[in-house]
mmCIF file with all atom_site columns, C-alpha atoms and ligand atoms in Angstrom:
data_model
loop_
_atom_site.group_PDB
_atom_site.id
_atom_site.type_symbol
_atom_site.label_atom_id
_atom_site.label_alt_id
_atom_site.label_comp_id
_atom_site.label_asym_id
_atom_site.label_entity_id
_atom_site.label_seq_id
_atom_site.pdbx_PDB_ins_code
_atom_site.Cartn_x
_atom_site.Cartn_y
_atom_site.Cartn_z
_atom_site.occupancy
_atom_site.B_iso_or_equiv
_atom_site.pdbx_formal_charge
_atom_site.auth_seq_id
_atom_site.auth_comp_id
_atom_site.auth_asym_id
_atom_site.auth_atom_id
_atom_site.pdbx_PDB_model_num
ATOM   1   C  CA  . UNK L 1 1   ? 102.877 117.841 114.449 1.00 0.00 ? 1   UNK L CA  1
ATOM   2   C  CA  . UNK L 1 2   ? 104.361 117.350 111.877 1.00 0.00 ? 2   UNK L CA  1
ATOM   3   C  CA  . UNK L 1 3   ? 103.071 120.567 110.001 1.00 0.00 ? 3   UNK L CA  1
ATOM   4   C  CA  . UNK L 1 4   ? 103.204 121.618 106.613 1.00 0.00 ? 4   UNK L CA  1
ATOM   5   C  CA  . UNK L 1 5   ? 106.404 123.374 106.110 1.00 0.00 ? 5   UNK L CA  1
ATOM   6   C  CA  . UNK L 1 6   ? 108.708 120.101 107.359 1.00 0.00 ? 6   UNK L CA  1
ATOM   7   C  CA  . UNK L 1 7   ? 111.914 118.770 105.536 1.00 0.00 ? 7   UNK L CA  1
ATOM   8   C  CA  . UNK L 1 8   ? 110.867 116.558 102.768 1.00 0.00 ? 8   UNK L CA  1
ATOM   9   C  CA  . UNK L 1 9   ? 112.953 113.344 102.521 1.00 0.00 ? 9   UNK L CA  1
ATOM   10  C  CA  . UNK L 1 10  ? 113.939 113.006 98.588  1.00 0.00 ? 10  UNK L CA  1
ATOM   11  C  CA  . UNK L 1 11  ? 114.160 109.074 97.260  1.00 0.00 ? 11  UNK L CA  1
ATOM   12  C  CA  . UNK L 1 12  ? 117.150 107.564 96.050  1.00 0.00 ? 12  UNK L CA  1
ATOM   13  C  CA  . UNK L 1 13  ? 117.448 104.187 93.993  1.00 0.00 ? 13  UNK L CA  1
ATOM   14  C  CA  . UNK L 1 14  ? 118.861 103.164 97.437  1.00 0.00 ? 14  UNK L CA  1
ATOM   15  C  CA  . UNK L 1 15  ? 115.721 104.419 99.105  1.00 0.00 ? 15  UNK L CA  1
ATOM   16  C  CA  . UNK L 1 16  ? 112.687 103.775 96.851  1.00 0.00 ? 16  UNK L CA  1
ATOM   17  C  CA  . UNK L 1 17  ? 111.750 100.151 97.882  1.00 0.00 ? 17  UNK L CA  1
ATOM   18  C  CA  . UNK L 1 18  ? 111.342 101.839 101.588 1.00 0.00 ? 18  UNK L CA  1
ATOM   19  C  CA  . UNK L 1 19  ? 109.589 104.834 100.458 1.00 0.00 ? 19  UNK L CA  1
ATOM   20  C  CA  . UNK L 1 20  ? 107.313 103.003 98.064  1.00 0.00 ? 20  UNK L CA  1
ATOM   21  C  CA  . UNK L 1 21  ? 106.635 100.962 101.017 1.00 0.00 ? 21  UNK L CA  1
ATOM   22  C  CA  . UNK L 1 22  ? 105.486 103.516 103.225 1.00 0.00 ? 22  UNK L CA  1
ATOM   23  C  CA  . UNK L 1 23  ? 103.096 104.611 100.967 1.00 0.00 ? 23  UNK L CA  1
ATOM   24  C  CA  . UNK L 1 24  ? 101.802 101.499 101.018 1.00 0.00 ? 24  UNK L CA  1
ATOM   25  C  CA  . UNK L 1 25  ? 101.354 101.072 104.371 1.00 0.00 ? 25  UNK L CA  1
ATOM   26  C  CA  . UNK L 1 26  ? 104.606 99.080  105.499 1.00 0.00 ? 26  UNK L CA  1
ATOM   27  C  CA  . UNK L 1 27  ? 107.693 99.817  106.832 1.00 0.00 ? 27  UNK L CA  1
ATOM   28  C  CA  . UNK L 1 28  ? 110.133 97.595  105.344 1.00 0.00 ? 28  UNK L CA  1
ATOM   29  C  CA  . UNK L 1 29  ? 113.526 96.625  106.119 1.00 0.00 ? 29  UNK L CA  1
ATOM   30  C  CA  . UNK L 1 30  ? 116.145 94.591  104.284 1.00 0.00 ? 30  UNK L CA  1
ATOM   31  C  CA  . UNK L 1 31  ? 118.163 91.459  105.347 1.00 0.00 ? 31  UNK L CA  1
ATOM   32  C  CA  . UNK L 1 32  ? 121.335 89.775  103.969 1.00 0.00 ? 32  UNK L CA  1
ATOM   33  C  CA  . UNK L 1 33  ? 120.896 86.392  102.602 1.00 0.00 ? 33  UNK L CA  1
ATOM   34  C  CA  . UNK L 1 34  ? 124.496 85.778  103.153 1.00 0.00 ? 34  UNK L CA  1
ATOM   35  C  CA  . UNK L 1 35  ? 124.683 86.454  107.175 1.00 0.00 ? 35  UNK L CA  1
ATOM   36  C  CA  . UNK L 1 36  ? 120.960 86.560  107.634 1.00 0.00 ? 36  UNK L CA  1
ATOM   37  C  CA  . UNK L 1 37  ? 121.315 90.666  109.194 1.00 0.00 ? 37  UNK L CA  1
ATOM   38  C  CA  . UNK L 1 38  ? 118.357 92.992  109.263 1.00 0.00 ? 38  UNK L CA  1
ATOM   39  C  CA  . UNK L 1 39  ? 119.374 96.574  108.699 1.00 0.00 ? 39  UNK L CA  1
ATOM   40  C  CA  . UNK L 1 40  ? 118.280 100.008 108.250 1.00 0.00 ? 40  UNK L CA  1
ATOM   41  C  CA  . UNK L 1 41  ? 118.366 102.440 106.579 1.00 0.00 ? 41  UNK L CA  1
ATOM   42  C  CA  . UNK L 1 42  ? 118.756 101.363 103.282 1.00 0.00 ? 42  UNK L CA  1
ATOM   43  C  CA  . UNK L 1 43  ? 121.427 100.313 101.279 1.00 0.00 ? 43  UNK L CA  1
ATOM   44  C  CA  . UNK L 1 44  ? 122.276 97.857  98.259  1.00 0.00 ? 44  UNK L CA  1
ATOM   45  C  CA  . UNK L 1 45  ? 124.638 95.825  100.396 1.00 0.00 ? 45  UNK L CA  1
ATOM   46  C  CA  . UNK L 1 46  ? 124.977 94.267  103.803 1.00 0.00 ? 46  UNK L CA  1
ATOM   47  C  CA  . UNK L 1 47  ? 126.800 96.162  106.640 1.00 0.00 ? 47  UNK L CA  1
ATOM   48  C  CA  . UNK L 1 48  ? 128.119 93.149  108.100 1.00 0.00 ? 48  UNK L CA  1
ATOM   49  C  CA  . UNK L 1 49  ? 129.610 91.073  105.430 1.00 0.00 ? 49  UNK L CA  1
ATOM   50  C  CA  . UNK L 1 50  ? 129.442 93.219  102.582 1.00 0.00 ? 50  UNK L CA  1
ATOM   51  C  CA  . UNK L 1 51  ? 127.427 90.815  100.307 1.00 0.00 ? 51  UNK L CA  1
ATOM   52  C  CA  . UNK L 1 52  ? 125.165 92.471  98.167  1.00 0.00 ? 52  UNK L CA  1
ATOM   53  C  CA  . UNK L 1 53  ? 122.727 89.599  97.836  1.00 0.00 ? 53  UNK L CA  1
ATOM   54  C  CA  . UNK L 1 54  ? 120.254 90.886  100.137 1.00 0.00 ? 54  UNK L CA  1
ATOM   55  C  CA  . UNK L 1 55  ? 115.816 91.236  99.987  1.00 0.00 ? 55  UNK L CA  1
ATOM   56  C  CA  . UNK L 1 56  ? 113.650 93.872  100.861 1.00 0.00 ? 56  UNK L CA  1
ATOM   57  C  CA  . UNK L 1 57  ? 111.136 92.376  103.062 1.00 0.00 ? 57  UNK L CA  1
ATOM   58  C  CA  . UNK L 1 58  ? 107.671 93.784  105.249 1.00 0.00 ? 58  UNK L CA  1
ATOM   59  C  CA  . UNK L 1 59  ? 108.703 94.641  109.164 1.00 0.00 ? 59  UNK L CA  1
ATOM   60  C  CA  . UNK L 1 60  ? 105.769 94.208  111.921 1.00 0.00 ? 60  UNK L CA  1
ATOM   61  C  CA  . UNK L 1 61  ? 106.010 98.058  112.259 1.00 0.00 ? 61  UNK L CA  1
ATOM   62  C  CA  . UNK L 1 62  ? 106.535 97.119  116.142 1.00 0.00 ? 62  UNK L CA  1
ATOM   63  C  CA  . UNK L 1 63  ? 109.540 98.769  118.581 1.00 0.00 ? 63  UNK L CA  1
ATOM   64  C  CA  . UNK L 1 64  ? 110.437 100.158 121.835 1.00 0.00 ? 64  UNK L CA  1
ATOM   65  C  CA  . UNK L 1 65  ? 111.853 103.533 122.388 1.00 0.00 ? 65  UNK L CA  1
ATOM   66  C  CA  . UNK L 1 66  ? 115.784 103.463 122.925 1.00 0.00 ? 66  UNK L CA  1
ATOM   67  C  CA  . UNK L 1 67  ? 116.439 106.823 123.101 1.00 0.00 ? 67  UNK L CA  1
ATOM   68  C  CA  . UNK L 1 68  ? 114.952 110.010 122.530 1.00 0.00 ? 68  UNK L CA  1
ATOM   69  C  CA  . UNK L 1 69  ? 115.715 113.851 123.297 1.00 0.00 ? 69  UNK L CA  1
ATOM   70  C  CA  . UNK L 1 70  ? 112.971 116.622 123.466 1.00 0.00 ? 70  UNK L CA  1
ATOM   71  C  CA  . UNK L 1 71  ? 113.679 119.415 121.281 1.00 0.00 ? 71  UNK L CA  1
ATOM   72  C  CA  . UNK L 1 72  ? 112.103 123.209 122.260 1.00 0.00 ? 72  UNK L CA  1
ATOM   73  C  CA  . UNK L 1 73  ? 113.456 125.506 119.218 1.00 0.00 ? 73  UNK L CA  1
ATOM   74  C  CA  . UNK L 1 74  ? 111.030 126.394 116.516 1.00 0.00 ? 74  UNK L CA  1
ATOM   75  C  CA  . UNK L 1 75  ? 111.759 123.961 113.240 1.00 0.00 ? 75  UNK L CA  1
ATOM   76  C  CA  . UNK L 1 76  ? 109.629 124.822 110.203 1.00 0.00 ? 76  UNK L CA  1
ATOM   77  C  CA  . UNK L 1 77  ? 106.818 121.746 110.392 1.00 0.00 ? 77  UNK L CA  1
ATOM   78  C  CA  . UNK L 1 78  ? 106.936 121.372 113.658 1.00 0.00 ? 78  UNK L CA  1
ATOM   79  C  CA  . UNK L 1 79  ? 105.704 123.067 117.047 1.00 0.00 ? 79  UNK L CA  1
ATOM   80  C  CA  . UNK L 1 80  ? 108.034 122.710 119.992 1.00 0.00 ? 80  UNK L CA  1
ATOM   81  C  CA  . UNK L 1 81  ? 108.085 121.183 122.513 1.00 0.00 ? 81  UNK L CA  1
ATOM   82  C  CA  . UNK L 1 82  ? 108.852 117.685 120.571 1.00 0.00 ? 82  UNK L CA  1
ATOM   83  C  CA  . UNK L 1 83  ? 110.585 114.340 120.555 1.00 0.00 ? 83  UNK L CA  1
ATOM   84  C  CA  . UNK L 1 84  ? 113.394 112.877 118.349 1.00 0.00 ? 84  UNK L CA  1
ATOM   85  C  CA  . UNK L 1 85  ? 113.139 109.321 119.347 1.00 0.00 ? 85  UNK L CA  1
ATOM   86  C  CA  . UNK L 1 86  ? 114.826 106.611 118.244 1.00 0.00 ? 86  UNK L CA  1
ATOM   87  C  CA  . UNK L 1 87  ? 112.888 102.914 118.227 1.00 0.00 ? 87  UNK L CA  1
ATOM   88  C  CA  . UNK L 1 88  ? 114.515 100.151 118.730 1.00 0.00 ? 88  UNK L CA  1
ATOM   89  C  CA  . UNK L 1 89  ? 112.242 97.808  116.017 1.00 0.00 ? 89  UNK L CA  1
ATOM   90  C  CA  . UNK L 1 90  ? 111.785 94.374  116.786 1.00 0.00 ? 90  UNK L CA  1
ATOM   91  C  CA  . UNK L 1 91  ? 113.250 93.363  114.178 1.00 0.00 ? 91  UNK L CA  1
ATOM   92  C  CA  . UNK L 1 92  ? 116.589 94.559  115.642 1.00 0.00 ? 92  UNK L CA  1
ATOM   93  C  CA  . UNK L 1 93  ? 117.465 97.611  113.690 1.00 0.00 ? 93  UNK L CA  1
ATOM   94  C  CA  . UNK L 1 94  ? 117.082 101.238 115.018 1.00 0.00 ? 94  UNK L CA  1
ATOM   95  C  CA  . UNK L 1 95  ? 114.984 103.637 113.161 1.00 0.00 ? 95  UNK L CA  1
ATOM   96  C  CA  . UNK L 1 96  ? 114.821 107.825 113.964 1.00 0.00 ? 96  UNK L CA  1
ATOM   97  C  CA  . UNK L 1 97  ? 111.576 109.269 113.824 1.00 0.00 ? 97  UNK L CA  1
ATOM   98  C  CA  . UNK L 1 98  ? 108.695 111.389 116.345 1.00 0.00 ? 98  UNK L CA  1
ATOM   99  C  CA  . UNK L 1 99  ? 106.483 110.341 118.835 1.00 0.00 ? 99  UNK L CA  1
ATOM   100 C  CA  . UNK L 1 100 ? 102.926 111.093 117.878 1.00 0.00 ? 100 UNK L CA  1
ATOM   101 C  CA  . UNK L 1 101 ? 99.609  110.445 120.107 1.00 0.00 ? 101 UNK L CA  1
ATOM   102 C  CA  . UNK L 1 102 ? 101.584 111.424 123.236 1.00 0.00 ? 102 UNK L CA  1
ATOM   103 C  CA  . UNK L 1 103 ? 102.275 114.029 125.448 1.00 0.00 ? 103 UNK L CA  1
ATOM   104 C  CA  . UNK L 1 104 ? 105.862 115.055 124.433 1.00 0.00 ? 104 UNK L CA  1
ATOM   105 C  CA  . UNK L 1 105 ? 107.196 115.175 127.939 1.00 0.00 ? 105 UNK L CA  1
ATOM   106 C  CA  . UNK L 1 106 ? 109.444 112.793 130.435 1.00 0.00 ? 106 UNK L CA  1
ATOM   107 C  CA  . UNK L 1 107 ? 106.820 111.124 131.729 1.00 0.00 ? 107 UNK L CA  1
ATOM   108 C  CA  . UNK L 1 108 ? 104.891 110.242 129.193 1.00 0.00 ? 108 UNK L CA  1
ATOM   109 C  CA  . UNK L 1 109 ? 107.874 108.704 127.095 1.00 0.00 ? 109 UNK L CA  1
ATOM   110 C  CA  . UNK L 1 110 ? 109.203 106.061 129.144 1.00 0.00 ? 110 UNK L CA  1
ATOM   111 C  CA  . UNK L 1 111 ? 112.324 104.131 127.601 1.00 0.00 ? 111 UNK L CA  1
ATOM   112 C  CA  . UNK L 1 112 ? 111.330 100.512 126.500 1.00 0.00 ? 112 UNK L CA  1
ATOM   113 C  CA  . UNK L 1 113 ? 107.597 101.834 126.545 1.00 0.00 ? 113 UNK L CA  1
ATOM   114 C  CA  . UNK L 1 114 ? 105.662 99.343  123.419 1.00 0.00 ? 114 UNK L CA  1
ATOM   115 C  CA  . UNK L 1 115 ? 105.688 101.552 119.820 1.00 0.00 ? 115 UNK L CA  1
ATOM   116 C  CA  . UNK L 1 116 ? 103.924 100.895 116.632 1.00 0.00 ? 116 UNK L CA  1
ATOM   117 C  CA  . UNK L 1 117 ? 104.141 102.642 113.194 1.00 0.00 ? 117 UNK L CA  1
ATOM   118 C  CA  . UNK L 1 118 ? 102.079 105.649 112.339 1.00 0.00 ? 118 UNK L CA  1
ATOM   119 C  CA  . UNK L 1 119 ? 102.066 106.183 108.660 1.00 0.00 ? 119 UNK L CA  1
ATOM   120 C  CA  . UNK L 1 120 ? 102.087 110.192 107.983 1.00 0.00 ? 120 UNK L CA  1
ATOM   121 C  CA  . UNK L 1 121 ? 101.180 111.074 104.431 1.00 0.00 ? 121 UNK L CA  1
ATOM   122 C  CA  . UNK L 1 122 ? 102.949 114.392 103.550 1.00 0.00 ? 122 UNK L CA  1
ATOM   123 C  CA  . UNK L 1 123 ? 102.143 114.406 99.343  1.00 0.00 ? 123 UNK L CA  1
ATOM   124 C  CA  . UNK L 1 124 ? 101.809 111.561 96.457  1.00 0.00 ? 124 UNK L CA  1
ATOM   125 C  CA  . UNK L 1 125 ? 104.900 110.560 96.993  1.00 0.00 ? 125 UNK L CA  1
ATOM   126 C  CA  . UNK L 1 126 ? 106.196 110.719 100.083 1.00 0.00 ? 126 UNK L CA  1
ATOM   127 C  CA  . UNK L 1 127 ? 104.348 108.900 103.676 1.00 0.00 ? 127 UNK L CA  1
ATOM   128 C  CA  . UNK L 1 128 ? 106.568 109.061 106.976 1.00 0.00 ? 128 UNK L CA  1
ATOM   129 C  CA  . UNK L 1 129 ? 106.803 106.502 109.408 1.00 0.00 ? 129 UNK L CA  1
ATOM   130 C  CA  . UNK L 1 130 ? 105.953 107.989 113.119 1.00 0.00 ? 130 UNK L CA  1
ATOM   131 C  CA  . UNK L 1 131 ? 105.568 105.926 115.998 1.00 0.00 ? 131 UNK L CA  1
ATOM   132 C  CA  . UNK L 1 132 ? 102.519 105.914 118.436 1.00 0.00 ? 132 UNK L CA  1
ATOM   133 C  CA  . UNK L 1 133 ? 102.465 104.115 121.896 1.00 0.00 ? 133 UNK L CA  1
ATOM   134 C  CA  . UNK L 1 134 ? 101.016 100.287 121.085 1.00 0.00 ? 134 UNK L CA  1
ATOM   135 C  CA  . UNK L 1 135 ? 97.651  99.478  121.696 1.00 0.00 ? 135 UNK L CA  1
HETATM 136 ZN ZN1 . LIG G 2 .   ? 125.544 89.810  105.540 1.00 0.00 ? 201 LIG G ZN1 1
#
């Protein structure tokens, strides 16, 4: 997991600076230069003031998982049982995504437990950003 066979995310204009980034090996995030707000997911303006002076910028690729819910019905690319998690990066914003390198279960995904970015290359154009317990 994932499989072939899995939803493929398609780029926007909005979106291309992150997905280029991912194939590059960094997850990046964007902050106002107005009000100084990191945010996620993408977009060409800031969600707190509205000013659309904002950069693109390279995020640690660090979290915690917030939240997460295990999901047991077959999904084309993926083999149940598995986790929708959302990480809390540490760069504030909240990013959904899947737990890989871990036993999908209760115990094994603790809330708050340490998470860092697992690029997943699906094709040429297109690398997803998983999350693996920290080192
Ligand atoms: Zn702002």
């Amino acid at each position: 997991m994932p499989e072939p066979g899995r939803a493929r995310p398609k780029p926007t204009p909005e979106t291309k600076h992150f997905w280029d980034g991912t194939r590059e090996g960094e997850l990046r995030l964007q902050r106002c230069d107005a009000c100084n707000t990191v945010y996620f997911p993408p977009r060409p303006f800031c969600p707190a003031c509205a000013s659309r002076t904002v950069s693109v910028f390279p995020a640690s690729g660090r979290g915690v998982l917030w939240s997460y819910v295990i999901h047991h019905r077959p999904v084309p690319g993926f083999t149940p049982p598995y986790a929708i998690a959302v990480v809390q990066l540490d760069e504030g914003p909240r990013l959904m995504t899947n737990i890989i390198d871990c036993p999908q279960t209760p115990e094994a995904l603790r809330l708050d437990m340490k998470l860092q970015v697992a690029f997943h290359r699906l094709d040429d154009e297109i690398t997803l950003p998983l999350f693996r317990p920290a080192e």
